[in-house]
Short mmCIF file of C-alpha atoms in Angstrom, two decimals:
data_model
loop_
_atom_site.label_atom_id
_atom_site.label_comp_id
_atom_site.label_asym_id
_atom_site.label_seq_id
_atom_site.Cartn_x
_atom_site.Cartn_y
_atom_site.Cartn_z
CA PRO A 1 58.32 74.29 -140.31
CA LEU A 2 54.92 73.23 -138.98
CA LEU A 3 56.14 69.65 -138.49
CA LEU A 4 59.26 70.80 -136.60
CA SER A 5 57.19 73.21 -134.49
CA GLY A 6 54.69 70.51 -133.59
CA ILE A 7 57.49 68.12 -132.56
CA GLY A 8 59.17 70.91 -130.51
CA ILE A 9 55.95 71.79 -128.65
CA GLY A 10 55.37 68.09 -128.00
CA ILE A 11 58.87 67.84 -126.43
CA LEU A 12 58.05 70.85 -124.16
CA ALA A 13 55.12 68.88 -122.78
CA LEU A 14 57.61 66.39 -121.35
CA ILE A 15 59.30 69.01 -119.15
CA PRO A 16 58.19 68.65 -115.49
CA GLY A 17 55.96 71.43 -114.25
CA LEU A 18 54.57 72.48 -117.63
CA PRO A 19 50.97 71.60 -118.56
CA LYS A 20 51.02 68.50 -120.76
CA ILE A 21 47.56 68.47 -122.36
CA PRO A 22 47.68 71.99 -123.92
CA PHE A 23 51.17 71.43 -125.32
CA PHE A 24 50.19 68.01 -126.78
CA LEU A 25 47.05 69.45 -128.35
CA VAL A 26 48.87 72.40 -129.96
CA GLY A 27 51.80 70.20 -131.08
CA GLY A 28 49.44 67.60 -132.54
CA PHE A 29 47.50 70.32 -134.37
CA PHE A 30 50.71 71.59 -136.01
CA VAL A 31 51.71 68.05 -137.05
CA TYR A 32 48.21 67.49 -138.54
CA LEU A 33 48.50 70.75 -140.55
CA ALA A 34 51.92 69.66 -141.87
CA TYR A 35 50.48 66.28 -142.97
CA GLN A 36 47.53 67.90 -144.79
CA ILE A 37 49.77 70.36 -146.65
CA LYS A 38 52.11 67.58 -147.75
CA LYS A 39 49.14 65.47 -148.89
CA GLY A 40 47.78 68.40 -150.90
CA LYS A 41 51.14 68.98 -152.62
CA ALA A 42 51.38 65.29 -153.55
CA PHE A 43 47.85 65.41 -155.06
CA GLU A 44 48.73 68.49 -157.12
CA ALA A 45 51.94 66.85 -158.37
CA GLU A 46 50.04 63.65 -159.37
CA LYS A 47 47.35 65.74 -161.10
CA LYS A 48 50.02 67.58 -163.06
CA VAL A 49 51.61 64.31 -164.22
CA ILE A 50 48.21 62.96 -165.37
CA GLU A 51 47.47 66.15 -167.30
CA GLU A 52 50.88 66.00 -168.97
CA LYS A 53 50.26 62.40 -169.97
CA LYS A 54 46.91 63.36 -171.48
CA GLU A 55 48.62 65.99 -173.59
CA LEU A 56 51.19 63.49 -174.96
CA PRO A 57 50.36 62.01 -178.39
CA PRO A 58 49.20 58.34 -178.30
CA PRO A 59 51.89 55.74 -179.14
CA PRO A 60 51.83 54.57 -182.77
CA GLU A 61 49.80 51.40 -183.42
CA LYS A 62 51.82 48.31 -184.35
CA ILE A 63 49.82 47.20 -187.38
CA GLU A 64 52.48 44.59 -188.16
CA ALA A 65 51.32 42.52 -185.16
CA LEU A 66 47.93 42.09 -186.84
CA LEU A 67 49.57 40.55 -189.92
CA LYS A 68 51.11 37.63 -188.03
CA VAL A 69 49.49 34.34 -189.05
CA ASP A 70 49.58 31.38 -186.67
CA LEU A 71 50.50 28.21 -188.55
CA LEU A 72 48.41 26.07 -186.21
CA GLY A 73 45.33 27.12 -184.27
CA LEU A 74 42.59 25.58 -182.16
CA GLU A 75 39.38 27.48 -181.43
CA ILE A 76 37.03 26.16 -178.74
CA GLY A 77 33.52 26.86 -177.49
CA TYR A 78 33.07 28.33 -174.03
CA SER A 79 32.19 25.05 -172.27
CA LEU A 80 35.48 23.51 -173.48
CA ILE A 81 37.60 26.15 -171.72
CA GLN A 82 37.76 23.86 -168.69
CA LEU A 83 39.78 21.38 -170.78
CA VAL A 84 42.49 24.07 -171.16
CA ASP A 85 42.32 25.49 -167.63
CA THR A 86 44.77 23.52 -165.47
CA GLY A 87 43.11 25.02 -162.39
CA GLN A 88 39.97 23.03 -163.25
CA GLY A 89 41.96 19.87 -163.96
CA GLY A 90 42.24 20.47 -167.72
CA THR A 91 44.87 18.34 -169.45
CA LEU A 92 44.56 19.53 -173.06
CA LEU A 93 47.66 21.76 -172.96
CA GLN A 94 49.83 18.94 -171.61
CA ARG A 95 48.40 16.52 -174.19
CA ILE A 96 49.23 18.90 -177.04
CA LYS A 97 52.75 19.38 -175.68
CA SER A 98 53.31 15.61 -175.65
CA MET A 99 51.73 15.32 -179.10
CA ARG A 100 54.22 17.83 -180.59
CA LYS A 101 57.14 15.79 -179.22
CA GLN A 102 55.72 12.55 -180.64
CA LEU A 103 55.06 14.10 -184.05
CA ALA A 104 58.64 15.37 -184.18
CA LEU A 105 59.74 11.72 -183.91
CA ASP A 106 57.07 10.42 -186.30
CA LEU A 107 57.33 13.08 -189.03
CA GLY A 108 60.85 14.39 -188.55
CA ILE A 109 59.77 18.05 -188.42
CA ILE A 110 59.25 20.55 -185.63
CA VAL A 111 55.51 21.04 -185.29
CA PRO A 112 54.78 24.74 -184.58
CA PRO A 113 53.04 25.74 -181.33
CA VAL A 114 49.23 25.49 -181.33
CA ARG A 115 47.49 28.80 -180.64
CA ILE A 116 44.38 28.08 -178.54
CA ARG A 117 41.61 30.62 -178.04
CA ASP A 118 37.89 30.68 -177.37
CA ASN A 119 35.41 31.56 -180.12
CA LEU A 120 31.91 32.64 -179.14
CA GLN A 121 30.68 31.97 -182.68
CA LEU A 122 31.21 28.24 -182.13
CA GLY A 123 28.73 26.09 -180.27
CA SER A 124 29.50 25.62 -176.59
CA ARG A 125 30.82 22.08 -177.21
CA GLU A 126 32.40 22.68 -180.62
CA TYR A 127 36.03 23.11 -181.58
CA SER A 128 37.70 24.10 -184.85
CA ILE A 129 41.21 23.31 -186.11
CA LEU A 130 42.93 26.02 -188.16
CA ILE A 131 45.89 25.89 -190.55
CA LYS A 132 47.43 29.28 -191.34
CA GLY A 133 44.41 31.02 -189.85
CA VAL A 134 41.86 29.14 -191.98
CA PRO A 135 39.45 26.60 -190.39
CA ILE A 136 40.14 23.12 -191.79
CA ILE A 137 37.74 20.92 -189.85
CA SER A 138 35.60 21.04 -186.74
CA GLY A 139 34.24 18.62 -184.18
CA GLU A 140 32.18 18.38 -181.03
CA VAL A 141 32.87 16.83 -177.62
CA MET A 142 30.91 16.46 -174.39
CA THR A 143 33.03 17.46 -171.41
CA SER A 144 30.95 15.58 -168.84
CA HIS A 145 31.08 12.30 -170.79
CA LEU A 146 33.56 9.75 -172.13
CA MET A 147 33.74 8.57 -175.74
CA ALA A 148 33.38 4.84 -176.31
CA ILE A 149 34.81 3.98 -179.75
CA ASN A 150 33.84 0.86 -181.62
CA PRO A 151 37.05 -0.59 -183.14
CA GLY A 152 34.92 -2.29 -185.77
CA ASN A 153 34.26 -5.70 -184.27
CA VAL A 154 31.69 -4.85 -181.57
CA LYS A 155 28.08 -5.48 -182.60
CA GLU A 156 26.23 -4.52 -179.41
CA LYS A 157 25.29 -0.84 -179.13
CA LEU A 158 25.50 1.23 -175.96
CA LYS A 159 22.78 3.31 -174.30
CA GLY A 160 24.79 6.53 -174.65
CA ILE A 161 24.53 9.30 -177.25
CA GLU A 162 25.52 7.93 -180.65
CA SER A 163 28.26 9.83 -182.43
CA LYS A 164 31.35 9.40 -184.63
CA GLU A 165 35.00 9.49 -183.67
CA PRO A 166 36.15 12.66 -185.51
CA ALA A 167 39.67 11.58 -186.52
CA PHE A 168 38.83 8.28 -188.24
CA GLY A 169 35.04 8.36 -188.55
CA LEU A 170 34.50 5.24 -186.44
CA GLN A 171 31.19 4.53 -184.69
CA ALA A 172 31.22 5.89 -181.14
CA PHE A 173 28.97 6.68 -178.18
CA TRP A 174 29.17 9.37 -175.50
CA ILE A 175 28.72 7.60 -172.17
CA THR A 176 28.91 8.48 -168.48
CA GLU A 177 31.63 7.33 -166.10
CA GLU A 178 29.25 4.73 -164.63
CA GLU A 179 28.96 2.98 -168.02
CA ARG A 180 32.73 2.76 -168.61
CA GLU A 181 33.23 -0.73 -167.20
CA HIS A 182 30.35 -2.21 -169.24
CA ALA A 183 31.62 -0.58 -172.47
CA GLN A 184 35.15 -1.87 -171.89
CA PHE A 185 33.78 -5.37 -171.26
CA LEU A 186 32.04 -5.27 -174.66
CA GLY A 187 35.29 -4.27 -176.37
CA TYR A 188 34.88 -0.51 -176.81
CA THR A 189 37.89 1.80 -176.55
CA ILE A 190 37.29 4.52 -173.93
CA VAL A 191 38.85 7.99 -174.27
CA ASP A 192 38.21 11.34 -172.60
CA PRO A 193 37.30 14.59 -174.46
CA ALA A 194 40.86 15.97 -174.32
CA THR A 195 42.16 12.81 -175.99
CA VAL A 196 39.48 13.06 -178.69
CA ILE A 197 40.57 16.60 -179.58
CA THR A 198 44.29 15.77 -179.41
CA THR A 199 43.89 12.70 -181.65
CA HIS A 200 41.88 14.71 -184.18
CA LEU A 201 44.49 17.48 -184.13
CA THR A 202 47.27 14.91 -184.61
CA GLU A 203 45.64 13.45 -187.74
CA VAL A 204 45.03 16.92 -189.20
CA ILE A 205 48.69 17.84 -188.66
CA LYS A 206 49.83 14.60 -190.33
CA ALA A 207 47.58 15.29 -193.32
CA HIS A 208 48.80 18.89 -193.67
CA ALA A 209 52.41 18.52 -192.50
CA HIS A 210 53.71 19.56 -195.94
CA GLU A 211 51.98 22.94 -195.53
CA LEU A 212 53.73 23.54 -192.20
CA LEU A 213 57.22 23.00 -193.67
CA GLY A 214 58.39 26.33 -195.11
CA ARG A 215 61.85 27.42 -196.15
CA GLN A 216 62.65 28.70 -192.66
CA GLU A 217 61.69 25.36 -191.09
CA THR A 218 63.66 23.47 -193.77
CA GLN A 219 66.72 25.63 -193.11
CA HIS A 220 66.41 24.86 -189.40
CA LEU A 221 66.31 21.09 -190.07
CA ILE A 222 69.32 21.26 -192.37
CA GLU A 223 71.33 23.36 -189.92
CA ASN A 224 70.55 20.80 -187.20
CA LEU A 225 71.81 17.98 -189.46
CA ALA A 226 74.91 19.98 -190.43
CA GLU A 227 76.06 19.99 -186.80
CA THR A 228 76.59 16.22 -187.05
CA TYR A 229 77.02 15.61 -190.80
CA PRO A 230 78.37 18.85 -192.29
CA LYS A 231 79.79 17.26 -195.47
CA VAL A 232 76.39 15.97 -196.59
CA VAL A 233 74.91 19.44 -196.45
CA GLU A 234 77.94 21.20 -197.95
CA GLU A 235 77.98 18.91 -200.98
CA LEU A 236 74.27 19.24 -201.76
CA ILE A 237 73.34 22.83 -200.87
CA PRO A 238 73.62 25.15 -202.71
CA GLY A 239 75.89 23.54 -205.31
CA MET A 240 73.55 20.79 -206.55
CA MET A 241 70.15 21.87 -205.24
CA SER A 242 68.68 25.06 -203.87
CA LEU A 243 67.06 25.20 -200.44
CA GLY A 244 63.66 25.64 -202.13
CA ASN A 245 64.02 22.43 -204.19
CA VAL A 246 65.08 20.43 -201.13
CA GLN A 247 62.03 21.84 -199.36
CA LYS A 248 59.76 20.68 -202.21
CA VAL A 249 61.14 17.13 -202.07
CA LEU A 250 60.56 17.02 -198.31
CA GLN A 251 57.05 18.41 -198.82
CA ASN A 252 56.33 15.71 -201.43
CA LEU A 253 57.34 13.06 -198.91
CA LEU A 254 55.29 14.56 -196.07
CA LYS A 255 52.28 14.92 -198.35
CA GLU A 256 52.14 11.11 -198.55
CA ARG A 257 52.82 10.83 -194.81
CA VAL A 258 56.40 9.66 -195.29
CA SER A 259 58.57 10.65 -192.33
CA VAL A 260 61.62 12.81 -193.07
CA PHE A 261 63.16 11.88 -189.71
CA ASP A 262 66.06 10.15 -191.52
CA LEU A 263 67.08 13.41 -193.19
CA ARG A 264 70.65 12.22 -193.70
CA THR A 265 69.54 9.38 -195.99
CA ILE A 266 67.27 11.71 -197.96
CA LEU A 267 70.00 14.32 -198.53
CA GLU A 268 72.57 11.66 -199.46
CA THR A 269 70.13 10.23 -202.02
CA LEU A 270 69.55 13.69 -203.46
CA ALA A 271 73.30 14.28 -203.62
CA ASP A 272 73.71 11.01 -205.56
CA TYR A 273 71.04 11.72 -208.19
CA ALA A 274 70.61 15.52 -208.31
CA PRO A 275 73.47 16.08 -210.82
CA ALA A 276 71.68 13.96 -213.45
CA VAL A 277 68.00 14.21 -212.43
CA LYS A 278 66.22 17.57 -212.35
CA ASP A 279 62.62 16.33 -212.02
CA LEU A 280 61.68 16.83 -208.35
CA SER A 281 58.98 14.14 -208.58
CA LEU A 282 61.55 11.59 -209.71
CA LEU A 283 63.95 12.69 -206.96
CA THR A 284 61.10 12.18 -204.50
CA GLU A 285 60.55 8.64 -205.81
CA LEU A 286 64.25 7.84 -205.44
CA SER A 287 64.19 9.21 -201.89
CA ARG A 288 61.19 7.02 -201.09
CA GLN A 289 63.06 3.93 -202.28
CA SER A 290 66.01 4.77 -200.04
CA LEU A 291 63.60 4.98 -197.09
CA SER A 292 61.95 1.62 -197.87
CA ARG A 293 62.19 0.11 -194.37
CA SER A 294 60.75 3.11 -192.54
CA LEU A 295 58.29 3.69 -195.38
CA VAL A 296 56.62 0.28 -195.09
CA LYS A 297 56.97 -0.17 -191.32
CA PRO A 298 53.62 1.49 -190.33
CA TYR A 299 51.66 -0.91 -192.57
CA ILE A 300 53.31 -4.25 -191.66
CA THR A 301 51.31 -6.67 -189.52
CA ALA A 302 52.62 -8.53 -186.48
CA LYS A 303 53.37 -11.49 -188.79
CA ASN A 304 55.61 -9.29 -190.98
CA ASP A 305 52.96 -9.36 -193.72
CA LEU A 306 51.94 -6.47 -195.96
CA PRO A 307 48.28 -6.80 -197.10
CA VAL A 308 47.85 -4.98 -200.41
CA LEU A 309 45.64 -4.55 -203.45
CA VAL A 310 47.61 -5.24 -206.64
CA LEU A 311 47.30 -3.20 -209.81
CA GLY A 312 46.62 -5.58 -212.71
CA GLY A 313 49.30 -5.88 -215.41
CA GLU A 314 47.04 -4.89 -218.30
CA LEU A 315 45.76 -1.78 -216.50
CA GLU A 316 49.32 -0.86 -215.51
CA ASN A 317 50.43 -1.07 -219.16
CA ILE A 318 47.54 1.16 -220.23
CA LEU A 319 48.45 3.77 -217.61
CA GLY A 320 52.13 3.53 -218.54
CA SER A 321 51.28 4.32 -222.17
CA MET A 322 49.46 7.49 -221.01
CA ILE A 323 52.58 8.97 -219.38
CA GLN A 324 54.10 11.72 -221.50
CA LYS A 325 56.96 14.17 -221.03
CA ILE A 326 55.76 17.78 -221.01
CA ASN A 327 58.45 20.41 -220.44
CA ASN A 328 60.83 17.61 -219.38
CA ILE A 329 58.38 16.55 -216.65
CA GLU A 330 56.51 13.25 -216.82
CA GLN A 331 52.72 13.63 -216.58
CA LEU A 332 49.78 11.26 -216.85
CA VAL A 333 47.62 12.41 -219.76
CA ILE A 334 44.16 10.98 -219.11
CA GLN A 335 40.65 12.09 -220.03
CA PRO A 336 38.32 13.12 -217.16
CA ASP A 337 35.81 10.34 -217.88
CA GLU A 338 38.60 7.74 -217.97
CA ALA A 339 39.99 9.10 -214.69
CA GLN A 340 36.55 8.79 -213.07
CA VAL A 341 36.21 5.17 -214.24
CA LEU A 342 39.66 4.39 -212.80
CA ILE A 343 38.84 6.01 -209.44
CA ASN A 344 35.61 4.02 -209.26
CA LYS A 345 37.64 0.86 -209.89
CA PHE A 346 39.92 1.68 -206.96
CA LYS A 347 36.96 2.48 -204.68
CA SER A 348 35.24 -0.78 -205.58
CA ALA A 349 38.42 -2.79 -204.96
CA VAL A 350 38.90 -1.15 -201.54
CA GLN A 351 35.30 -1.91 -200.55
CA LYS A 352 35.60 -5.56 -201.62
CA SER A 353 38.85 -5.97 -199.67
CA GLY A 354 37.13 -5.00 -196.42
CA ILE A 355 39.96 -2.66 -195.37
CA LYS A 356 38.54 0.32 -193.47
CA VAL A 357 41.70 2.24 -192.59
CA GLN A 358 44.56 3.01 -194.99
CA PRO A 359 44.21 0.48 -197.82
CA ILE A 360 47.41 -0.11 -199.82
CA LEU A 361 47.73 -0.33 -203.59
CA LEU A 362 50.84 -2.01 -205.01
CA CYS A 363 52.08 -1.08 -208.49
CA SER A 364 55.31 -0.44 -210.39
CA SER A 365 57.52 2.57 -209.71
CA ILE A 366 56.76 3.90 -213.23
CA VAL A 367 53.10 4.66 -212.50
CA ARG A 368 53.14 4.98 -208.68
CA HIS A 369 53.50 8.76 -208.51
CA HIS A 370 50.87 9.36 -211.18
CA ILE A 371 48.31 7.07 -209.53
CA ARG A 372 48.85 8.83 -206.23
CA GLN A 373 48.30 12.22 -207.88
CA LEU A 374 45.12 10.92 -209.47
CA THR A 375 43.63 9.45 -206.29
CA GLU A 376 44.82 11.83 -203.55
CA ARG A 377 41.70 14.02 -203.72
CA PHE A 378 39.08 11.25 -204.00
CA LEU A 379 40.82 8.51 -201.99
CA PRO A 380 43.07 10.39 -199.53
CA ASP A 381 43.55 7.32 -197.32
CA LEU A 382 44.77 5.11 -200.18
CA VAL A 383 48.48 4.36 -199.74
CA VAL A 384 50.21 3.76 -203.09
CA LEU A 385 53.45 1.78 -202.91
CA SER A 386 55.76 0.49 -205.63
CA ALA A 387 57.37 -2.95 -205.58
CA SER A 388 60.84 -1.34 -205.33
CA GLU A 389 59.84 0.32 -202.04
CA ILE A 390 59.14 -2.96 -200.22
CA PRO A 391 62.07 -4.66 -198.42
CA LYS A 392 62.77 -8.28 -199.35
CA SER A 393 62.13 -9.44 -195.78
CA VAL A 394 58.46 -8.35 -195.97
CA LYS A 395 55.89 -10.86 -197.20
CA ILE A 396 53.26 -9.42 -199.58
CA VAL A 397 49.70 -10.67 -199.11
CA SER A 398 47.31 -9.89 -201.98
CA LEU A 399 43.74 -8.94 -201.02
CA GLY A 400 42.63 -8.52 -204.63
CA VAL A 401 43.60 -7.28 -208.07
CA VAL A 402 42.42 -4.05 -209.70
CA GLU A 403 41.72 -5.03 -213.32
#
């Protein structure tokens, strides 16, 4: 009513002969009163809604969300946040995205997303890589510098801050952009901090790929294969092998950094031997032999040579005599002191050969699996191959014999 009255009085002011100023003042006053009353009602209504909300019980907490474990995680110190922030030119997120695609081709599995978050408990330049919520390894990078890595054949040192490349433990120096050209001239490999972290993360994922392959991930891989080769899957699962046993064979392969990209060949091999062979370790060995070309490919030189250390015949016979069947599973029965002597022999042979990255030991298929089990903790980089896993087209070059 006040609003309508104010508008009506304002219209009267437009009639010729009537005083305009008094009518406009009275009409404007009525309109102002109408606005203030409406504003007051709106405030009371909002106040009532807020009070009602306060009286409502709080929503139940979703405790289940706290129980979710990220398979892969990366925690960073506060000065490394700029590597993640694309607004500051950070490229780490894009590098990790590309890394996941490449690992899918290299390993044959879908690498889970990497959860990245800052951690104030870390040093400002530190980062930590987590598997299933547990820190596995950490490192440190300098965001304002570049890392110059010595590939092993450069003798001259740089003036930068001496360090170690975290993924492979190679000698390295943190240098400024001005020193890049000189370091490259000497033969150093130059990488930025984001590349250092991505490379380290890649090697950790390769080493722990078997832990990232659960039953759900295995089922996803098999369903993907079944779209193209349904008969292979139908014949093997679940009639001959359970999903869990197939998963264990794939985990055994990944544990030794054998790609399961050629899943069709692996499943066909399992379908051929699973009816007669129940030992998953033996099925893994048979699968390795069927993957011989892809198995040996990463270690072949440009000349199609395979440099290896050879297990001596006498030592191989001794180890073969120590293999016994326990609960229908073959195991190497060896005393702790004998095992230590054997490991020292392998370490000494690797040092004499001069190989710094991934030395290869060649032996028979009978003892291969057992030697790998024995050395995986103390010599994780030692690749153990059997003669039956090497294609005929590859030339074997002996770097020494382990006697």
